[in-house]
mmCIF file of C-alpha atoms in Angstrom:
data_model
loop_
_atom_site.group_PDB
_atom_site.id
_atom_site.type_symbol
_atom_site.label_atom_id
_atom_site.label_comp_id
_atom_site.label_asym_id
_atom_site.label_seq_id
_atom_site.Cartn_x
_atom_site.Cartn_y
_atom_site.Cartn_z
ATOM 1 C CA UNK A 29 3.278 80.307 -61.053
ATOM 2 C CA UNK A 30 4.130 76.772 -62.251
ATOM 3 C CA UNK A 31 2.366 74.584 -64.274
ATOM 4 C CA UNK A 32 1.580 72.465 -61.017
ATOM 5 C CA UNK A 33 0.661 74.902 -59.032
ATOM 6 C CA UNK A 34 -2.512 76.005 -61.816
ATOM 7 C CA UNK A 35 -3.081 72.613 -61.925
ATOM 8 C CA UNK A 36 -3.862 72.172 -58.313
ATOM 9 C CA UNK A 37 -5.445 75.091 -58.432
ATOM 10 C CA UNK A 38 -8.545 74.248 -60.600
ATOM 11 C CA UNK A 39 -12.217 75.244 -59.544
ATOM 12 C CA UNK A 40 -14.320 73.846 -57.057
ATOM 13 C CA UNK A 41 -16.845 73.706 -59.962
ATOM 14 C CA UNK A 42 -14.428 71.463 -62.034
ATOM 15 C CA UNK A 43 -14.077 69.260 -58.568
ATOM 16 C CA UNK A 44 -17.837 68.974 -58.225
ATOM 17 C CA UNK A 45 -18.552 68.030 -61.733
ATOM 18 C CA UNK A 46 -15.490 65.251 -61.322
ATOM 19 C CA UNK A 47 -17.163 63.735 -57.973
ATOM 20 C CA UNK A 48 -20.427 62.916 -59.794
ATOM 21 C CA UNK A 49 -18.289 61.242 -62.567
ATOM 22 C CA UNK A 50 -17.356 59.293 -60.110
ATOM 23 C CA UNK A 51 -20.107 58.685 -58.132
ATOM 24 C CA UNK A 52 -21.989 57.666 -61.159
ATOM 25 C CA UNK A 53 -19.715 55.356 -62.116
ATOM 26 C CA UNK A 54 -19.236 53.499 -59.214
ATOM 27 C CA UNK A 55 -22.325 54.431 -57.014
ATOM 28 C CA UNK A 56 -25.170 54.510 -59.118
ATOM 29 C CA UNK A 57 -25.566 50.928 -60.511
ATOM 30 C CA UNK A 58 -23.435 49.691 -57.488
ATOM 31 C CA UNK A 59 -21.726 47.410 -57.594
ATOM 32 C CA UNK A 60 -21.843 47.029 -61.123
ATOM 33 C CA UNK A 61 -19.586 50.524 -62.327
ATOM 34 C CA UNK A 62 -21.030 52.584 -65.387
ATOM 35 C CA UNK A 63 -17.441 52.753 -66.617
ATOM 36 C CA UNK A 64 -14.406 50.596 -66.723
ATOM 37 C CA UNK A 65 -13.240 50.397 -63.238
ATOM 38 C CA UNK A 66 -9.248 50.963 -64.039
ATOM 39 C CA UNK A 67 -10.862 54.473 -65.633
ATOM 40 C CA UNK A 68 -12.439 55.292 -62.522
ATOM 41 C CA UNK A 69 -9.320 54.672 -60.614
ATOM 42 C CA UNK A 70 -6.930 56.757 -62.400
ATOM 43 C CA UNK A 71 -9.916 59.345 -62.650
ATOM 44 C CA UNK A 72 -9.364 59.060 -58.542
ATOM 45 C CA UNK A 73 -5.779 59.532 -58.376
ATOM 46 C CA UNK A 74 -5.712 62.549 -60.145
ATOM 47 C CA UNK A 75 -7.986 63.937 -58.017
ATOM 48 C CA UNK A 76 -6.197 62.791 -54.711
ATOM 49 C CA UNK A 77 -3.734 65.018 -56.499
ATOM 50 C CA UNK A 78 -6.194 68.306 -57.584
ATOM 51 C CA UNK A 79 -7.886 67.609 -53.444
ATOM 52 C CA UNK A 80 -5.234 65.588 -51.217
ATOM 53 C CA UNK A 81 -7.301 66.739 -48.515
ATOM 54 C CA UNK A 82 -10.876 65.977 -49.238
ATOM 55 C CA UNK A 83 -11.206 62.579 -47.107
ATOM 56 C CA UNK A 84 -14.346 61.856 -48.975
ATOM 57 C CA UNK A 85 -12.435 60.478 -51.974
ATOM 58 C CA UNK A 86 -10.667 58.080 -49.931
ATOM 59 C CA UNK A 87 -14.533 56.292 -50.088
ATOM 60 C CA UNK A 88 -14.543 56.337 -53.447
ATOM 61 C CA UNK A 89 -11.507 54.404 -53.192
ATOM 62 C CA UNK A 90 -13.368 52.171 -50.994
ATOM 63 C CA UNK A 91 -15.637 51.795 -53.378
ATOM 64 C CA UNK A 92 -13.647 50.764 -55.760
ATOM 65 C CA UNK A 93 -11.838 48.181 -54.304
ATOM 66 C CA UNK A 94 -15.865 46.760 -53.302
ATOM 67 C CA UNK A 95 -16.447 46.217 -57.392
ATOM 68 C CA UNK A 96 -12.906 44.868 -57.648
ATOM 69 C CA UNK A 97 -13.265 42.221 -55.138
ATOM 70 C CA UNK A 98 -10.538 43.369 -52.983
ATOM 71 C CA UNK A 99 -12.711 43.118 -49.716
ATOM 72 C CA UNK A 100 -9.297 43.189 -47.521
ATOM 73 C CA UNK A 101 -8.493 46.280 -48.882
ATOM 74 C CA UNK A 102 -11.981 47.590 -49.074
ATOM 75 C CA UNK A 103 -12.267 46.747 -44.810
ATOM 76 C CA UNK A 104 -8.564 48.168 -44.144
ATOM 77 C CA UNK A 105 -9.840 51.626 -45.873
ATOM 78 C CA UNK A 106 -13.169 51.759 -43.850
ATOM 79 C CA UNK A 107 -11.911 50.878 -41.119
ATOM 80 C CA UNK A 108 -9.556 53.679 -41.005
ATOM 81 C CA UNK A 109 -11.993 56.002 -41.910
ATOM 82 C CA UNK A 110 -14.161 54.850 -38.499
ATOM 83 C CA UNK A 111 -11.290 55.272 -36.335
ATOM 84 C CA UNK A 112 -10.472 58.851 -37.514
ATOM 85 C CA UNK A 113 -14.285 59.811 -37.729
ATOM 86 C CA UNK A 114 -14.369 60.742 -41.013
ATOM 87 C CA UNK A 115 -17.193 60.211 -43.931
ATOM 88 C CA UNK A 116 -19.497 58.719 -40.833
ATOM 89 C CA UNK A 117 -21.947 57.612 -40.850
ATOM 90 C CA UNK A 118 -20.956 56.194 -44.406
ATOM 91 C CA UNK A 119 -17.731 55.035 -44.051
ATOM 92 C CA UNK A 120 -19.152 52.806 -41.032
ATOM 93 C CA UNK A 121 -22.511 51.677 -43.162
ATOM 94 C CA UNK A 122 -19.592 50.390 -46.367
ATOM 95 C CA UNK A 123 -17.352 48.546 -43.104
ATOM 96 C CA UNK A 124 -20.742 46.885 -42.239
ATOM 97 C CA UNK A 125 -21.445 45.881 -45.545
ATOM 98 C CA UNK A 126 -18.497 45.267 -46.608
ATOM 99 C CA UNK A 127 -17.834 42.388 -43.596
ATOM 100 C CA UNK A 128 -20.788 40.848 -44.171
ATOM 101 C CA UNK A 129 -20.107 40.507 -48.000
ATOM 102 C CA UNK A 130 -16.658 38.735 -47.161
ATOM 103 C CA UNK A 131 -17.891 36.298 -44.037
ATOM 104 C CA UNK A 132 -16.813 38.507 -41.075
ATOM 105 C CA UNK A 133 -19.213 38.522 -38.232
ATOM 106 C CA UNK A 134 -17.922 41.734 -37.109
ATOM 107 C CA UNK A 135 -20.281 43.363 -39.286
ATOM 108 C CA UNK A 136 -22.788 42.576 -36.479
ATOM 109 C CA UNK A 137 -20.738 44.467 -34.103
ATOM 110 C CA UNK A 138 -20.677 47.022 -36.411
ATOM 111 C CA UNK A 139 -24.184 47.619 -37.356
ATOM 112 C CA UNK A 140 -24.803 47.787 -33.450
ATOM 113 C CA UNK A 141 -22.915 50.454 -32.810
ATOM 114 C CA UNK A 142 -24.082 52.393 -36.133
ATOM 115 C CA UNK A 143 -27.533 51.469 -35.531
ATOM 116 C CA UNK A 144 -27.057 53.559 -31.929
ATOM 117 C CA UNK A 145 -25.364 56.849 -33.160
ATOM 118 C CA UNK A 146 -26.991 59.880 -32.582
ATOM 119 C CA UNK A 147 -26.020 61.119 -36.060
ATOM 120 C CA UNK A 148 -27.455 57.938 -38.412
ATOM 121 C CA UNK A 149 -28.615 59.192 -41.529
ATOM 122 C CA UNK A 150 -31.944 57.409 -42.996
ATOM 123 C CA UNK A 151 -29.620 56.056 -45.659
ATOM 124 C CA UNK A 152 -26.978 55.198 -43.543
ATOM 125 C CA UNK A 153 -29.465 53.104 -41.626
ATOM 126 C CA UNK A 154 -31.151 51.468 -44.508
ATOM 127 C CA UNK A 155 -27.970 50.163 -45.944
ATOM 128 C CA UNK A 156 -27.623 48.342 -42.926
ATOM 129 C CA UNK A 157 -30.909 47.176 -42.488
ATOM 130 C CA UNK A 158 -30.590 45.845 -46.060
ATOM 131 C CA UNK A 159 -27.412 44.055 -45.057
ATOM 132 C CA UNK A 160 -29.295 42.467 -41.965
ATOM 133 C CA UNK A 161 -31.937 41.741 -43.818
ATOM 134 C CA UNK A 162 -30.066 40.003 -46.645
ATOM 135 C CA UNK A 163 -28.162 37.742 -43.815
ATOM 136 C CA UNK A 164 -31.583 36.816 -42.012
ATOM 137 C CA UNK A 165 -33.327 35.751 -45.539
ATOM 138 C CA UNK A 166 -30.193 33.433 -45.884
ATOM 139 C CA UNK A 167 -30.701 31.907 -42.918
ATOM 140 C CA UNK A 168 -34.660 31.441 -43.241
ATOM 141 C CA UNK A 169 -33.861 30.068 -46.703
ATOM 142 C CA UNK A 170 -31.863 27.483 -44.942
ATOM 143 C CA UNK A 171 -34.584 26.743 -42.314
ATOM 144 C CA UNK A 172 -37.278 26.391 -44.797
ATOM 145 C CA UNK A 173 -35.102 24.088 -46.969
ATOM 146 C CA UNK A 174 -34.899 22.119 -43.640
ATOM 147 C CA UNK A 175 -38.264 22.206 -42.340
ATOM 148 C CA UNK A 176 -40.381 23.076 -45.428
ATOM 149 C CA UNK A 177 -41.765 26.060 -43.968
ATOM 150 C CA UNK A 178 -40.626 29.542 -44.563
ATOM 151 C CA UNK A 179 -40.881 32.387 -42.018
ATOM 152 C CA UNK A 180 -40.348 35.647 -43.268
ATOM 153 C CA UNK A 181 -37.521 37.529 -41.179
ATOM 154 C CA UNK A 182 -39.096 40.687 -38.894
ATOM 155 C CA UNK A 183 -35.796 42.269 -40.423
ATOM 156 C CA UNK A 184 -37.041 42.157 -44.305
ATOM 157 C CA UNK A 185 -40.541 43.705 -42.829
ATOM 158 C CA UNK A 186 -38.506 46.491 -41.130
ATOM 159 C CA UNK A 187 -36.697 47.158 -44.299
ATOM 160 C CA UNK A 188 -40.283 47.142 -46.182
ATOM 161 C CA UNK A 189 -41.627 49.768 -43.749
ATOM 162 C CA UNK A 190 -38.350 51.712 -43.562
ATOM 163 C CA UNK A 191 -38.381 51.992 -47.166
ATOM 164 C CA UNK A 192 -42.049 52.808 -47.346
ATOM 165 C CA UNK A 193 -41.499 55.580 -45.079
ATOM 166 C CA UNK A 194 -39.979 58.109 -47.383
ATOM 167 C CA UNK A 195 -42.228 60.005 -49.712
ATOM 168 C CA UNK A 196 -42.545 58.809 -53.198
ATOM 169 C CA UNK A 197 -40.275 61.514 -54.398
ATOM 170 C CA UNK A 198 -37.638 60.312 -52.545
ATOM 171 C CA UNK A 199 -38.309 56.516 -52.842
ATOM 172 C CA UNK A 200 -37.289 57.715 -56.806
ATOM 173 C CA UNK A 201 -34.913 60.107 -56.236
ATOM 174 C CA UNK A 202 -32.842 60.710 -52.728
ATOM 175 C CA UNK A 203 -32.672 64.368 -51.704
ATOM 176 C CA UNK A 204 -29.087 65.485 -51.502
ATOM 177 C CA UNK A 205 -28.857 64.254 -47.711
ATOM 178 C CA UNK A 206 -26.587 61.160 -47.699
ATOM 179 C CA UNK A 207 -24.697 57.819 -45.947
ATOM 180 C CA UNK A 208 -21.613 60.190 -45.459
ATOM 181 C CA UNK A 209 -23.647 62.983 -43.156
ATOM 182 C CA UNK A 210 -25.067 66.170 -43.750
ATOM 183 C CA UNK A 211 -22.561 68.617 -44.393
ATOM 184 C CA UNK A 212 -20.443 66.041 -47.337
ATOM 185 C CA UNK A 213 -19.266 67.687 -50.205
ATOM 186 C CA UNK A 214 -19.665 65.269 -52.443
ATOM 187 C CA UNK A 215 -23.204 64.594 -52.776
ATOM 188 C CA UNK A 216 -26.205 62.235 -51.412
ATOM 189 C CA UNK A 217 -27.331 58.547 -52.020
ATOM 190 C CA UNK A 218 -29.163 57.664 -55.035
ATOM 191 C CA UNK A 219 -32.283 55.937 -55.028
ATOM 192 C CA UNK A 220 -32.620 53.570 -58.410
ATOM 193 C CA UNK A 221 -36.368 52.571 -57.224
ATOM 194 C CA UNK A 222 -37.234 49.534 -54.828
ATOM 195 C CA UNK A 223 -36.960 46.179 -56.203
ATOM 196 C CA UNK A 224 -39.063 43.751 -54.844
ATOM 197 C CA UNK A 225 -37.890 42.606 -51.183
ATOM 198 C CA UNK A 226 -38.106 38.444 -51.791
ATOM 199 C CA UNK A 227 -34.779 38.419 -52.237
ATOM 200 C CA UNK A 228 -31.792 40.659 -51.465
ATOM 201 C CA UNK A 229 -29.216 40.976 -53.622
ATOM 202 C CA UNK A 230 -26.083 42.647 -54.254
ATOM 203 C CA UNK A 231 -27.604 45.219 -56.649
ATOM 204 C CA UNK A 232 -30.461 46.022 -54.210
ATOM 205 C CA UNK A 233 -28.051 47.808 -51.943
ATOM 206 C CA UNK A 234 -27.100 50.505 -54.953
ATOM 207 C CA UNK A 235 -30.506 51.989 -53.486
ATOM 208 C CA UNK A 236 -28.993 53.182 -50.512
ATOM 209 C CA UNK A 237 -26.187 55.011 -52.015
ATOM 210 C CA UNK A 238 -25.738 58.133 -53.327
ATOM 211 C CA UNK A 239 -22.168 59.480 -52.359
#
């Protein structure tokens, strides 16, 4: 047996253990990373190598190209993932966000259709209420600088109650049940505790991922 061969060969234990690496790293403080993001990559490729068929790491890679900025890259990858059905609901929550964050106003088309699948994780569903909510406060802040009056969006006080309906446990700490869909192998959203909703901003969305 060659050298290559044992080192594709390692243990799903070793594979686990590097998946929460990286889903600390990039996830958990999202979309600020816990380690240098050039780390993170090359921590990604080998494991494209060690698991060339575990699509979930190819949202990782999304991920990573979210903290770098590379939002044309970031859409290209989820967008791939949608049309083969893979890492769903998750990979269509990060194409949501992810068009919103760079001015498309696809993400609206988007969140429709993810808002309407059978299969929506509670996650899945608050990342895009958060990202619907975040675009409605913009606007309201724009009205209110125009009219002097602010009206709080009925989106931020569905993303209040949606939040407000998990128990406390899991308003702290996500049960392993997560954006990509039940039956992912690489783990479930992480909840960093609820900031308060006057504001969204990019960090708030880190609640709502746990990958």
């Amino acid at each position: 047996m060659n050298a290559k061969t044992e080192y594709k060969q390692c243990s799903h234990e070793l594979i686990g253990g590097l998946i929460e690496i990286v889903r600390m790293a990039v996830i958990d403080q999202f979309p600020s990373p816990r380690l240098d993001v050039a780390d993170v990559s090359a921590l990604l490729d080998a494991m494209h190598v060690l698991r060339p068929t575990l699509t979930e790491l190819n949202l990782f890679d999304g991920f990573v190209h979210v903290v770098r900025g590379e939002w044309h890259d970031a859409i290209a990858l989820f967008s791939t993932l949608v049309s083969q059905d893979r890492c769903m609901p998750g990979s269509r929550a990060m194409l949501v966000y992810c068009l919103s964050a760079s001015g498309n106003s696809d993400w609206k088309i988007e969140a429709e259709q993810l808002l309407h699948q059978d299969k929506l994780t509670p996650e899945a569903r608050s990342l895009v209420y958060a990202v619907i909510a975040r675009n409605d406060m913009e606007k309201a802040r724009e009205d209110a600088y125009a009219t002097g009056e602010f009206n709080e969006p009925e989106s931020l006080k569905r993303l209040r109650d949606d939040y407000a309906s998990y128990p406390i446990h899991q308003r702290e700490s996500r049960t392993r049940h997560d954006v990509l869909g039940p039956h992912s192998a690489s783990g479930a959203p992480q909840e960093t505790g609820m900031q308060p909703m006057e504001t969204i901003t990019n960090s708030d969305y880190s609640q709502y991922l746990r990958l």
